[in-house]
Coordinates of C-alpha atoms and ligand atoms in Angstrom, one line a residue:
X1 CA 33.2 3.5 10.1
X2 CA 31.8 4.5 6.6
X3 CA 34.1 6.9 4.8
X4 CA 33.3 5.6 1.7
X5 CA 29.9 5.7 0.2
X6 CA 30.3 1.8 -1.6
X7 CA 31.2 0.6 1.9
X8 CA 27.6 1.5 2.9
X9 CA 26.8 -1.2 0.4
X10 CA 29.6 -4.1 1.3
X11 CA 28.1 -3.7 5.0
X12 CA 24.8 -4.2 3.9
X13 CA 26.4 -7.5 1.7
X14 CA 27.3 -8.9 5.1
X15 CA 24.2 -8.6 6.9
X16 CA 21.5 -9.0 4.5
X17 CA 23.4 -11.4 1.6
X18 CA 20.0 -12.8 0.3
X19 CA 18.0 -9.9 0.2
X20 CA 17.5 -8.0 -2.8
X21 CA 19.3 -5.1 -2.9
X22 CA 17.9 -3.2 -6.4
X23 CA 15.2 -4.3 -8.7
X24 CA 14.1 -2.7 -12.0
X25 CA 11.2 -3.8 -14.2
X26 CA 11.5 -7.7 -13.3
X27 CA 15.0 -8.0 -12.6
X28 CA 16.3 -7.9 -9.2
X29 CA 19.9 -8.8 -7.6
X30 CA 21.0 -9.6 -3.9
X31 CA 23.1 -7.8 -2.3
X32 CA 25.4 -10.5 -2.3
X33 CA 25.0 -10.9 -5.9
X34 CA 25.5 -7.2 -6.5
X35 CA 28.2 -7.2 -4.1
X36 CA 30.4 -9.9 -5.6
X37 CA 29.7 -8.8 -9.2
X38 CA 31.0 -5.3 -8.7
X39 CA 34.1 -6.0 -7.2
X40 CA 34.8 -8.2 -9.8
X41 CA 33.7 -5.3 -12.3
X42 CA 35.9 -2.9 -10.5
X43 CA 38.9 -5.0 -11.3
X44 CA 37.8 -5.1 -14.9
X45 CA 38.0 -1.3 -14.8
X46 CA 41.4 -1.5 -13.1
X47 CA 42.6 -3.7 -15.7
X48 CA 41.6 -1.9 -18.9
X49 CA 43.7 1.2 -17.7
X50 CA 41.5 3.4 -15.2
X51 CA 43.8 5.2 -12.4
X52 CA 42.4 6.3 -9.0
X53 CA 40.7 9.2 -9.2
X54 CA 39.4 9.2 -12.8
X55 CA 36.1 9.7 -14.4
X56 CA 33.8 7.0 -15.5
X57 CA 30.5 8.2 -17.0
X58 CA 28.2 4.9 -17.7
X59 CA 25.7 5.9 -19.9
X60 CA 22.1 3.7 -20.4
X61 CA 18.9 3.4 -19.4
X62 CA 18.2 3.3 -15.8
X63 CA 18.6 -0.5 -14.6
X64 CA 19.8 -2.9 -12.1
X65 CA 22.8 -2.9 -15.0
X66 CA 22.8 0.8 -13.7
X67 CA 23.7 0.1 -10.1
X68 CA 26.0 -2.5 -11.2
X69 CA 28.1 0.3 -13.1
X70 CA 28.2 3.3 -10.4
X71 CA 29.1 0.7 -7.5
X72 CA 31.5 -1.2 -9.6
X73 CA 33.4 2.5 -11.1
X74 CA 33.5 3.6 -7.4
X75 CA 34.9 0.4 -5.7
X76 CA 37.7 0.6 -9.2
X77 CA 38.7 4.2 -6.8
X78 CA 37.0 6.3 -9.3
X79 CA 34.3 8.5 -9.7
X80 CA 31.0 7.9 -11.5
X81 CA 29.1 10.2 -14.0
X82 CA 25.6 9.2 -14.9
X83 CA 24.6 10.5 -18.7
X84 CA 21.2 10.7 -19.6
X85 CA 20.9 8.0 -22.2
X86 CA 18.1 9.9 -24.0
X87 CA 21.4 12.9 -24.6
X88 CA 21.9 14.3 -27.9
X89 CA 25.4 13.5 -29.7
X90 CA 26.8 17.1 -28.8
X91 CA 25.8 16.8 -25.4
X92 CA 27.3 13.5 -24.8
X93 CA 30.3 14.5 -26.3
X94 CA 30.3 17.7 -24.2
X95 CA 30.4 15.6 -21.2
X96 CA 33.0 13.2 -22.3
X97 CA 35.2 15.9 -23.2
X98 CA 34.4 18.0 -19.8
X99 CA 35.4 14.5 -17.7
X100 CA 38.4 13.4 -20.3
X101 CA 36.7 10.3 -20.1
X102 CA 39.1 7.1 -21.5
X103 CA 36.7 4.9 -21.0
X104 CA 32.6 4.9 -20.7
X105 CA 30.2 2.1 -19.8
X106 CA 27.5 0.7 -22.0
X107 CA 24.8 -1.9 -21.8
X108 CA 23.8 -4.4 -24.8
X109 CA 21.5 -1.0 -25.7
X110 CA 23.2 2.0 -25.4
X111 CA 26.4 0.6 -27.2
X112 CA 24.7 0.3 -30.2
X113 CA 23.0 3.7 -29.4
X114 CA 27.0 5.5 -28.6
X115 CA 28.1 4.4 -32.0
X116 CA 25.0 5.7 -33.9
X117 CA 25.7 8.9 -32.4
X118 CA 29.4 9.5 -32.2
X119 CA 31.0 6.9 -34.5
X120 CA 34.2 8.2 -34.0
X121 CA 35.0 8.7 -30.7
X122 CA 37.5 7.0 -29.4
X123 CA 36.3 6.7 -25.8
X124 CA 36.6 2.8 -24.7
X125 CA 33.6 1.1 -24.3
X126 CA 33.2 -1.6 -21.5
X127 CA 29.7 -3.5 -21.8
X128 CA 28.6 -4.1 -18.1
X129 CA 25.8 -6.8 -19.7
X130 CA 28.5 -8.9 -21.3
X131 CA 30.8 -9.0 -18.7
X132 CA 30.9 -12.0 -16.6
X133 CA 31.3 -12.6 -13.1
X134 CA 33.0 -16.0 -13.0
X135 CA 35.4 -14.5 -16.4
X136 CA 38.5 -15.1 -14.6
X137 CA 40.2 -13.4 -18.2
X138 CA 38.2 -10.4 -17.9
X139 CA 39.0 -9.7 -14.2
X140 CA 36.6 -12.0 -12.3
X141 CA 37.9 -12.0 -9.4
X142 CA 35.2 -11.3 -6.9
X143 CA 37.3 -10.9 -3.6
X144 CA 36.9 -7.5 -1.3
X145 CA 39.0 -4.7 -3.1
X146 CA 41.7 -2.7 -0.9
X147 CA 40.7 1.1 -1.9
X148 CA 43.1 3.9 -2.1
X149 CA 40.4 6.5 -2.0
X150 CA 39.8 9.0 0.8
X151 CA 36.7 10.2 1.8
X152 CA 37.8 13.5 0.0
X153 CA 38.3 12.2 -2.8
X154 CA 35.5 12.1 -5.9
X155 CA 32.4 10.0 -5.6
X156 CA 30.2 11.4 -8.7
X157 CA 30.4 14.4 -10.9
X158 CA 26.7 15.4 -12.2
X159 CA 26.6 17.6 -15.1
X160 CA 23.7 20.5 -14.9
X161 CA 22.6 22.8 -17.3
X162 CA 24.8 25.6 -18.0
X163 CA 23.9 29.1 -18.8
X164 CA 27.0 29.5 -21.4
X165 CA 25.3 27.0 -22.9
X166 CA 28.2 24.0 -21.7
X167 CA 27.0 22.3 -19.0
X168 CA 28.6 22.4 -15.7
X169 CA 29.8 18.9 -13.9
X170 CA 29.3 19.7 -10.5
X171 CA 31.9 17.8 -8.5
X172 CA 30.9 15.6 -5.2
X173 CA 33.5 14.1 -2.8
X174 CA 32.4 11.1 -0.4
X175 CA 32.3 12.5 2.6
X176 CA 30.1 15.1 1.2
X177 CA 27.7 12.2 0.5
X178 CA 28.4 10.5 3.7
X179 CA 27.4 13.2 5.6
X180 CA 24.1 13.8 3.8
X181 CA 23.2 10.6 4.0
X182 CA 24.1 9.5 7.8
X183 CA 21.2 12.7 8.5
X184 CA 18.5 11.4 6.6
X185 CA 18.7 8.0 7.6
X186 CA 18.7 8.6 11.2
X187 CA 15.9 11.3 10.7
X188 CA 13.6 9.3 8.7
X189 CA 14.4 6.2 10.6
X190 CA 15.3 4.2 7.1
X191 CA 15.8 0.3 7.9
X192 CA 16.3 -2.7 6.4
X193 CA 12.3 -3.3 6.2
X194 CA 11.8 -0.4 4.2
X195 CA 11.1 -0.5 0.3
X196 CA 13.2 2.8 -1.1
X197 CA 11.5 3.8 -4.5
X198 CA 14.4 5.5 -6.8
X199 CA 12.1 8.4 -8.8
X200 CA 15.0 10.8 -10.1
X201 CA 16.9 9.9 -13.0
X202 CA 20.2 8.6 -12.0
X203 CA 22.2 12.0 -13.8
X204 CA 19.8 14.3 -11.3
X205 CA 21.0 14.4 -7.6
X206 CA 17.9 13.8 -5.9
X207 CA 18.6 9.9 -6.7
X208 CA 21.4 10.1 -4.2
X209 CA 19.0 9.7 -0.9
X210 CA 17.2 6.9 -2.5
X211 CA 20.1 4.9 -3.8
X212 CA 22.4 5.4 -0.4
X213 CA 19.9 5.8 1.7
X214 CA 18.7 2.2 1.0
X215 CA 22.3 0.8 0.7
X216 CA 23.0 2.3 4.1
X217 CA 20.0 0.7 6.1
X218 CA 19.8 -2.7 3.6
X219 CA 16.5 -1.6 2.4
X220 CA 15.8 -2.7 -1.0
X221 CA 16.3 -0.1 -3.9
X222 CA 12.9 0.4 -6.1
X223 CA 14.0 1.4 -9.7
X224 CA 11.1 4.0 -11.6
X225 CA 12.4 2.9 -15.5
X226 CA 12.0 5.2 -18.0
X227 CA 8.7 3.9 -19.6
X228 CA 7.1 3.6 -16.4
X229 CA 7.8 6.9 -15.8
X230 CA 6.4 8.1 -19.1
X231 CA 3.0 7.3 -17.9
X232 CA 3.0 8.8 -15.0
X233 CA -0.3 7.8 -13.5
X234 CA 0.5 3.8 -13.5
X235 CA 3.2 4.7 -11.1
X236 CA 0.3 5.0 -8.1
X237 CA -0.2 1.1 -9.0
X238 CA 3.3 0.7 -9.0
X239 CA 4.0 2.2 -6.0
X240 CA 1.2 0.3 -3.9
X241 CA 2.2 -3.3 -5.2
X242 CA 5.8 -2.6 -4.6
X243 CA 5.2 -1.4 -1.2
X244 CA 7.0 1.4 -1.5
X245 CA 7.7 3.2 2.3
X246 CA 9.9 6.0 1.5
X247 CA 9.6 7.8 -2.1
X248 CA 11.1 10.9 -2.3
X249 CA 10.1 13.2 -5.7
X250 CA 10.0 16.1 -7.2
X251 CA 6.8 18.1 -6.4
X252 CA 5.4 18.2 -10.0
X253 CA 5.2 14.6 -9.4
X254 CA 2.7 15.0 -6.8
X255 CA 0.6 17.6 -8.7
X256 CA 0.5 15.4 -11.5
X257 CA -0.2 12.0 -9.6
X258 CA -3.2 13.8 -7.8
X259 CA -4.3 15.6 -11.2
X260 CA -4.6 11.9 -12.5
X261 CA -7.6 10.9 -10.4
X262 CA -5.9 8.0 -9.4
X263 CA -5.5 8.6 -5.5
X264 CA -7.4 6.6 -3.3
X265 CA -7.3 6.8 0.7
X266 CA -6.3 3.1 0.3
X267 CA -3.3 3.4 -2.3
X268 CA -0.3 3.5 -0.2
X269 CA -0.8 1.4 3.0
X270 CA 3.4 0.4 2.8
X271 CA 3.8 4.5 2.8
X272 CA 5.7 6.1 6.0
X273 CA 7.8 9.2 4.2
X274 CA 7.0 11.5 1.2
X275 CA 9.8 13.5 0.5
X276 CA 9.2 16.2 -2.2
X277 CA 12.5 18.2 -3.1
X278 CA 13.9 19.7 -6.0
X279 CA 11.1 22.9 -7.0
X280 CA 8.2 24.9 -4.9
X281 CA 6.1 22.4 -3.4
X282 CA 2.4 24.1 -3.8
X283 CA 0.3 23.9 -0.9
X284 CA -2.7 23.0 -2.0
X285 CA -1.2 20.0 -3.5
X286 CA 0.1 18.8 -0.6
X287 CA -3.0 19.8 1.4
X288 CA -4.8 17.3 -0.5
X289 CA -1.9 14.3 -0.4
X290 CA -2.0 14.7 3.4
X291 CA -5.4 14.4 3.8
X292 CA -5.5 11.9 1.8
X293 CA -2.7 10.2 3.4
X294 CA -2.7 10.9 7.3
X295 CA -0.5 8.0 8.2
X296 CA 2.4 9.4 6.3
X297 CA 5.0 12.0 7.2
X298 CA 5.5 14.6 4.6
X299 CA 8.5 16.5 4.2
X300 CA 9.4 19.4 2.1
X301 CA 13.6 19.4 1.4
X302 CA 15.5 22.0 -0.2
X303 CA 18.9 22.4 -1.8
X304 CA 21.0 22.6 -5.3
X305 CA 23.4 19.8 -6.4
X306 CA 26.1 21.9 -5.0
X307 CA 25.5 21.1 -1.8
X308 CA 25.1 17.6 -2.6
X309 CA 20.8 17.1 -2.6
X310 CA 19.5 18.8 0.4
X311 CA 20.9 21.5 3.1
X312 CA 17.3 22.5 4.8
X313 CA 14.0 20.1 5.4
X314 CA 10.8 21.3 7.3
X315 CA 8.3 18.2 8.3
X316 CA 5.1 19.7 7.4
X317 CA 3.0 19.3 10.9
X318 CA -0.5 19.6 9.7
X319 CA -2.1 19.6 6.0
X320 CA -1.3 23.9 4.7
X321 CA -5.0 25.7 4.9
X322 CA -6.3 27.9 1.7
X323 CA -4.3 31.2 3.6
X324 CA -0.8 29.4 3.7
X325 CA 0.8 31.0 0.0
X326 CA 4.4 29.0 0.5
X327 CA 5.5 25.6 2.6
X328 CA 8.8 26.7 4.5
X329 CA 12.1 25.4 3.1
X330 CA 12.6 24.5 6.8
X331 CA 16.3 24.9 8.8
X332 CA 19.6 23.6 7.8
X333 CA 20.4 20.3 8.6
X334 CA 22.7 19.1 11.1
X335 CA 26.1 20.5 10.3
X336 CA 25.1 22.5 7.5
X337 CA 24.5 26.2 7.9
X338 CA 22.9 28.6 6.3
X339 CA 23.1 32.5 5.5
X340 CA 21.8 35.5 3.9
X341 CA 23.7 38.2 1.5
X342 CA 21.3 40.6 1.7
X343 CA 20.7 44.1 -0.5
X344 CA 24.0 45.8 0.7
X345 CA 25.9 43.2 0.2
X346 CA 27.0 41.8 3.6
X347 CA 26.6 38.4 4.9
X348 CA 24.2 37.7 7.7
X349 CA 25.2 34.5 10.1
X350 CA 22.2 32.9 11.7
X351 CA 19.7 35.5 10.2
X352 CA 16.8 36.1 12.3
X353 CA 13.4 37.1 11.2
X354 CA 12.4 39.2 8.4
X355 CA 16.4 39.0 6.7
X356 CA 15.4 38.6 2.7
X357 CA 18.3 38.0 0.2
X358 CA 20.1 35.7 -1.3
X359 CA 21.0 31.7 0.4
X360 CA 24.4 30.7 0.8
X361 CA 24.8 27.5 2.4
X362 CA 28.2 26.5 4.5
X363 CA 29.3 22.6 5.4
X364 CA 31.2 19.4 4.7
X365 CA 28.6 18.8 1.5
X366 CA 29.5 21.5 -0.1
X367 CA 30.9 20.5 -3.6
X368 CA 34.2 21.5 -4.5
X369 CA 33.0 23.2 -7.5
X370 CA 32.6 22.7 -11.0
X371 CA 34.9 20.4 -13.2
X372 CA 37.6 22.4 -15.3
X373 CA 35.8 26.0 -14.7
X374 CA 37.7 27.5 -11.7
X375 CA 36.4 31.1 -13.4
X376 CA 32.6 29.4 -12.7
X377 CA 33.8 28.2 -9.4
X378 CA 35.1 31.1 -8.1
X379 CA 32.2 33.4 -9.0
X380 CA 29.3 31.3 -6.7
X381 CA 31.9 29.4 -4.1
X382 CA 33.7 31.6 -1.7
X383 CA 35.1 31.9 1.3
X384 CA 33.5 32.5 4.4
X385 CA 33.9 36.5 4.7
X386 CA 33.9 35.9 8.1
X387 CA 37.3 34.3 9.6
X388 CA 40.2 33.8 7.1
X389 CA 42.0 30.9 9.0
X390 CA 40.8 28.1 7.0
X391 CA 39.2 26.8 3.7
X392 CA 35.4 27.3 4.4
X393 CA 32.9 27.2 1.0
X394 CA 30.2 29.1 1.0
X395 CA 27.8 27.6 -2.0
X396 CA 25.9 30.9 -3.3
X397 CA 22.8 30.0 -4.6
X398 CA 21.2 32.0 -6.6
X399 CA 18.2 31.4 -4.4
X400 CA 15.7 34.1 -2.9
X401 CA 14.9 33.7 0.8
X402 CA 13.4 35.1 4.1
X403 CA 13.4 34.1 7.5
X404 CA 9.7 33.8 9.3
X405 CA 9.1 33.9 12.7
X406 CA 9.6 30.4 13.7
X407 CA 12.9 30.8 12.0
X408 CA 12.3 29.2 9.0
X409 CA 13.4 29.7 5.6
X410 CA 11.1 30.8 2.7
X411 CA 11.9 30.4 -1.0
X412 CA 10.9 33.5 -2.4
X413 CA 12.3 32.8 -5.7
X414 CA 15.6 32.5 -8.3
X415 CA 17.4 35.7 -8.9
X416 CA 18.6 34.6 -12.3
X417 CA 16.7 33.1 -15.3
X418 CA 17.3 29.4 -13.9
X419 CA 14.2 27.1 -13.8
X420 CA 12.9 23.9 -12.9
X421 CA 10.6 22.4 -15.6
X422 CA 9.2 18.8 -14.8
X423 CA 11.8 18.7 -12.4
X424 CA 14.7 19.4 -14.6
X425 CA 16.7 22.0 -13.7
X426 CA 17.6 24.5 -16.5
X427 CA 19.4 27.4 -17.6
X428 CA 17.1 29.5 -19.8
X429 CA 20.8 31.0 -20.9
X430 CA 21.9 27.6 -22.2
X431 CA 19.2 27.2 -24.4
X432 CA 19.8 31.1 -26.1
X433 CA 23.4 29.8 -26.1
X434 CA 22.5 27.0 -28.4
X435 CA 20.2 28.7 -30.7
X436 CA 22.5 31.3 -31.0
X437 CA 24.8 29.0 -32.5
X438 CA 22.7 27.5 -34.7
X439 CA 23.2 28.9 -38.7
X440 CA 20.5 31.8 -39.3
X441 CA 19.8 32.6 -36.1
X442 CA 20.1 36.4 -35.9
X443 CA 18.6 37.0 -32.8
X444 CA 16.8 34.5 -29.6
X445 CA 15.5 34.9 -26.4
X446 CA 13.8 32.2 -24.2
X447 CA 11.3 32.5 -21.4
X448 CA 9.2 30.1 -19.2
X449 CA 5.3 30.6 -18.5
X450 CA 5.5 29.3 -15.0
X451 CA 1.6 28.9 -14.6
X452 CA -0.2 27.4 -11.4
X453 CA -1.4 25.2 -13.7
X454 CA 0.7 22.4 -14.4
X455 CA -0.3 21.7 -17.9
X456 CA 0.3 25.3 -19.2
X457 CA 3.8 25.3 -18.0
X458 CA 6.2 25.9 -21.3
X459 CA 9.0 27.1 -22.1
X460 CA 8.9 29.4 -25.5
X461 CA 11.5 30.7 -27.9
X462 CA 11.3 33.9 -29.8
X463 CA 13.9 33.9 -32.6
X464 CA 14.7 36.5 -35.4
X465 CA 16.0 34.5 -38.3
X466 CA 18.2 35.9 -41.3
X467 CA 17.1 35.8 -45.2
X468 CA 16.4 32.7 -46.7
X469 CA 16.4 30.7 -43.0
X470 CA 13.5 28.3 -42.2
X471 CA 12.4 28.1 -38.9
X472 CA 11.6 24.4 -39.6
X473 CA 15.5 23.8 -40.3
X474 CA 16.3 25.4 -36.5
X475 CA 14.0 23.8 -34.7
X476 CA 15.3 20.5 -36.2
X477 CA 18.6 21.3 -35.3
X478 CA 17.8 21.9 -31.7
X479 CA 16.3 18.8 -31.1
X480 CA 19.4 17.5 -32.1
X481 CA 21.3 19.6 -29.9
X482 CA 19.5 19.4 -26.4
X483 CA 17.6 17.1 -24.1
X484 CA 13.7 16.9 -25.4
X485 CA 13.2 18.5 -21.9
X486 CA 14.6 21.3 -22.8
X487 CA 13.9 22.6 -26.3
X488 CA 10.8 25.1 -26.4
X489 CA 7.3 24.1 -26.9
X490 CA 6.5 26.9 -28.7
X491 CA 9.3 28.6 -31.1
X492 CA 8.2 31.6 -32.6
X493 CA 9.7 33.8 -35.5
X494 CA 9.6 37.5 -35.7
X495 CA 10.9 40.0 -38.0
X496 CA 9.6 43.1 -35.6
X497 CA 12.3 44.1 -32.7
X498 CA 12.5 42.3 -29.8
X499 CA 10.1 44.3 -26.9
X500 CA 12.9 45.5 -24.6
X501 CA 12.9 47.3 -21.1
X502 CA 13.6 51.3 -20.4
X503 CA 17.3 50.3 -19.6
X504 CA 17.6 48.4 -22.9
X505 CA 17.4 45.0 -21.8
X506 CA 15.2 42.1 -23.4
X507 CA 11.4 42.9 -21.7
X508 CA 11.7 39.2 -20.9
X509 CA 7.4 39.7 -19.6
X510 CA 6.4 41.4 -23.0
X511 CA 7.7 38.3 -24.8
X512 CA 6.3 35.9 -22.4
X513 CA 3.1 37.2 -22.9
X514 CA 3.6 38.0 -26.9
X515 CA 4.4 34.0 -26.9
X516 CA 1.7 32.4 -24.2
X517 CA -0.6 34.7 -24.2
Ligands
AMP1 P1 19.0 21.0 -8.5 O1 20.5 21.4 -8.5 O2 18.6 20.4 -9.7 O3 18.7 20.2 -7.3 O4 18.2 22.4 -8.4 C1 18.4 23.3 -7.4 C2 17.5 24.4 -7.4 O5 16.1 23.9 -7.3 C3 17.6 25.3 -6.1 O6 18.6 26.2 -6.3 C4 16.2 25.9 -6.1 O7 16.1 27.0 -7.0 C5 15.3 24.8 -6.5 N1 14.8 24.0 -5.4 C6 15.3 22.9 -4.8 N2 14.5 22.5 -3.8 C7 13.5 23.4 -3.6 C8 12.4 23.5 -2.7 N3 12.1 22.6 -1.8 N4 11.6 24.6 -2.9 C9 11.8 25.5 -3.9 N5 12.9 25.4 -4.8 C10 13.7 24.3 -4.7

């Protein structure tokens, strides 16, 4: 039995040795390959100092050097944190700090890349590209490690945007991930035949299906690298000579893949399951993918990293007509449940048709919160209201939803300023956080245009700046400070007051409009 997630991966080793397990770009490894060099990576981890139970963030592009870093920091008995090799200094450090990181891993790359930015941190760097297997000095021992890691311990902590402008490192435990994963392989049928494309960056949790998922089953892992997915369009090629079976995406993806003209009845022959997850899948896009595609089953999956990827799916049975305005979140998954705080405050179990309010989602994925914030953790996990006899999370979302009369769940929307842009999930707070702190900033509030039409999407910035501040200066510094994702398209510099509401709050519509129009 699989209680932890790298044994998914040391069972595949045994049955399929000579298959290849991950491939990026032109480099692929076996499983046995992989296999062997992690575990002797693991005990080069061991060796420099890491205990059970630490952190490890590896921080680089997305590779098959990558893969060798997560499984090798989870068979050393601790737990992985991806970092989004395109971060800005203050972010990285952020993270370091937030995990009390001793060590971090680098490739060849992103070493040269850590020192630029933080030369003097004094985090140990451990360069996954130089090491050797067969380094006998370095740890090279490739035997099978004994672990000392339960299934509730750690497996990854992924850091999301954070409205107080730190982001939050939401914390996953194995058995969270075992228990995702054992669902969606047996519902999608995943084997070792299939060709698993890996869309998500590695630091968002959608990558979780694709890399365990195709570690479970002994399916080979398809790697999207950073430049391929910079041109998006290329990717249909990509995914037809690959012969991709199971790609699972964020639904801006699809809207922008079928914007590109590139579709052709004939692209995907290898295709079996599209997966979109992550944002509002619109239904005309997907009306035109499954007609396009009627040999592939489409799925629409929904759930935050807190619950570890996904808590409801609904397989969409025919392609959504012009009168359908929203494709169903679906029900929870097998042992996941979900419920409804609606306007008074109570909590509805198994709400029936019609209930409206606020998801909060109950089950062995549930995270155990976020890393070093137990004031955060408290405010959005609690305990079931319902019985008081045992430790039972309920995740509260943030998420809008009703009940329809087939008993599925419709998003209806956030009730906070979060977004998803391109797929990114975002904190419209974190970005006033930062421009707040930023010299000369008097005054900022951002907002999203969250048009139909994929191109106009932005988010914008309206800033009041004090005497003798450029605007150029800010924007410079911001770019500095965040993710490219994330900094505004358009930042805008007023000396009027901000437009604000009856009750005195920012008219967050009046400045969407003043700024997009
Ligand atoms: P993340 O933690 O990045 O996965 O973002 C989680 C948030 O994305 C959720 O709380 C929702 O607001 C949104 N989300 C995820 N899946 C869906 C979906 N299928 N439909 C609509 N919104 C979704």
């Amino acid at each position: 039995m699989v209680h932890l997630v790298q044994q998914y991966f040391s069972q595949s080793a045994q049955k399929h040795p000579d298959k290849i397990a991950v491939c990026c770009e032109d480099v692929g490894i076996t499983y046995k390959e992989l296999e062997l060099f992690s575990n002797a990576f693991a005990r080069c981890i061991q060796n420099a100092g890491i205990k059970a139970g630490e952190l490890v963030p590896f921080f680089m592009k997305k590779s098959v050097n990558s893969a060798k870093s997560f499984l090798s920091i989870l068979k050393a008995d601790a737990a992985y944190v991806p970092i989004d090799s395109n971060s800005p200094a203050q972010r990285l450090e952020a993270i370091l700090a937030s995990s009390k990181a001793r060590m971090l891993i680098v490739d060849n790359a992103s070493e040269t890349r850590f020192k630029e930015l933080l030369p003097n941190n004094s985090v140990q760097l451990i360069n996954v590209e130089t090491f050797t297997c067969g380094n006998t000095s370095a740890g090279g021992d490739t035997s099978t490690l004994k672990y000392k890691n339960l299934s509730i311990d750690i497996a990854y902590v992924l850091f999301t945007s954070g409205s107080t402008g730190i982001p939050k490192g939401v914390m996953i435990p194995h058995q969270a991930i075992v228990d995702y994963i054992e669902f969606c392989v047996d519902n999608f049928k995943i084997n070792a035949d299939d060709q698993v494309a890996n869309h998500a960056p590695l630091y968002f949790d959608n990558s979780t299906f694709d890399i365990y998922t195709a570690f479970k089953a002994g399916a080979t892992l398809h790697l999207v690298h950073e430049e391929l997915n910079a041109v998006l369009p290329v990717l249909v090629k990509w995914l037809s000579e690959r012969k991709i079976s199971v790609f699972f995406c964020v639904p801006s993806v699809l809207t922008m893949l079928h914007k590109s003209r590139r579709l052709k009845p004939d692209s995907f022959p290898a295709l079996k399951h599209l997966i979109a997850a992550g944002e509002v899948l619109p239904p005309a896009v997907t009306a035109e993918w499954m007609k396009l595609y009627p040999h592939v089953t489409f799925t629409n999956m929904y759930g935050p990293t807190e619950i570890t990827v996904d808590c409801s799916f609904y397989t969409i049975p025919t392609p959504p007509g012009p009168e359908c305005t929203s494709i169903p979140i679906g029900k929870a998954r097998p042992n996941m449940d979900l419920l409804i705080r609606v306007e008074d405050g109570s909590i509805i179990k198994a709400p029936g048709t019609g209930i409206e309010g606020e998801l909060l989602v109950r089950g062995l994925s549930v995270a155990y919160g976020y890393l070093g914030d137990t004031e955060r953790t408290k405010q959005v996990f609690i305990q079931n209201p319902h019985h008081n006899l045992f430790h039972d999370l309920l995740y509260c979302t943030g998420d809008l939803v009703r009940v329809d009369q087939e008993g599925n769940f419709i998003y209806l929307g956030r009730m906070d300023t979060q977004i998803k842009f391109m797929g990114y999930r975002i904190e419209l707070g974190e970005i006033e956080s930062i421009i707040g702190t930023i010299d000369g900033v008097e005054e900022a509030v951002v907002v999203y245009n969250n048009s139909s039409d994929e191109s106009q999407k932005v988010i914008a910035a309206l800033i009041s700046l004090k005497a003798n501040y450029l605007l150029e200066q800010v924007k410079t510094t911001l770019k500095a400070r965040l993710p490219g994702y994330m900094v505004p398209a358009i930042i805008q510099q007023t000396t009027a007051e901000f437009p604000r509401t009856a009750n005195g709050k920012y008219d967050r519509k009046s400045i969407l409009t003043l700024l997009c129009g």
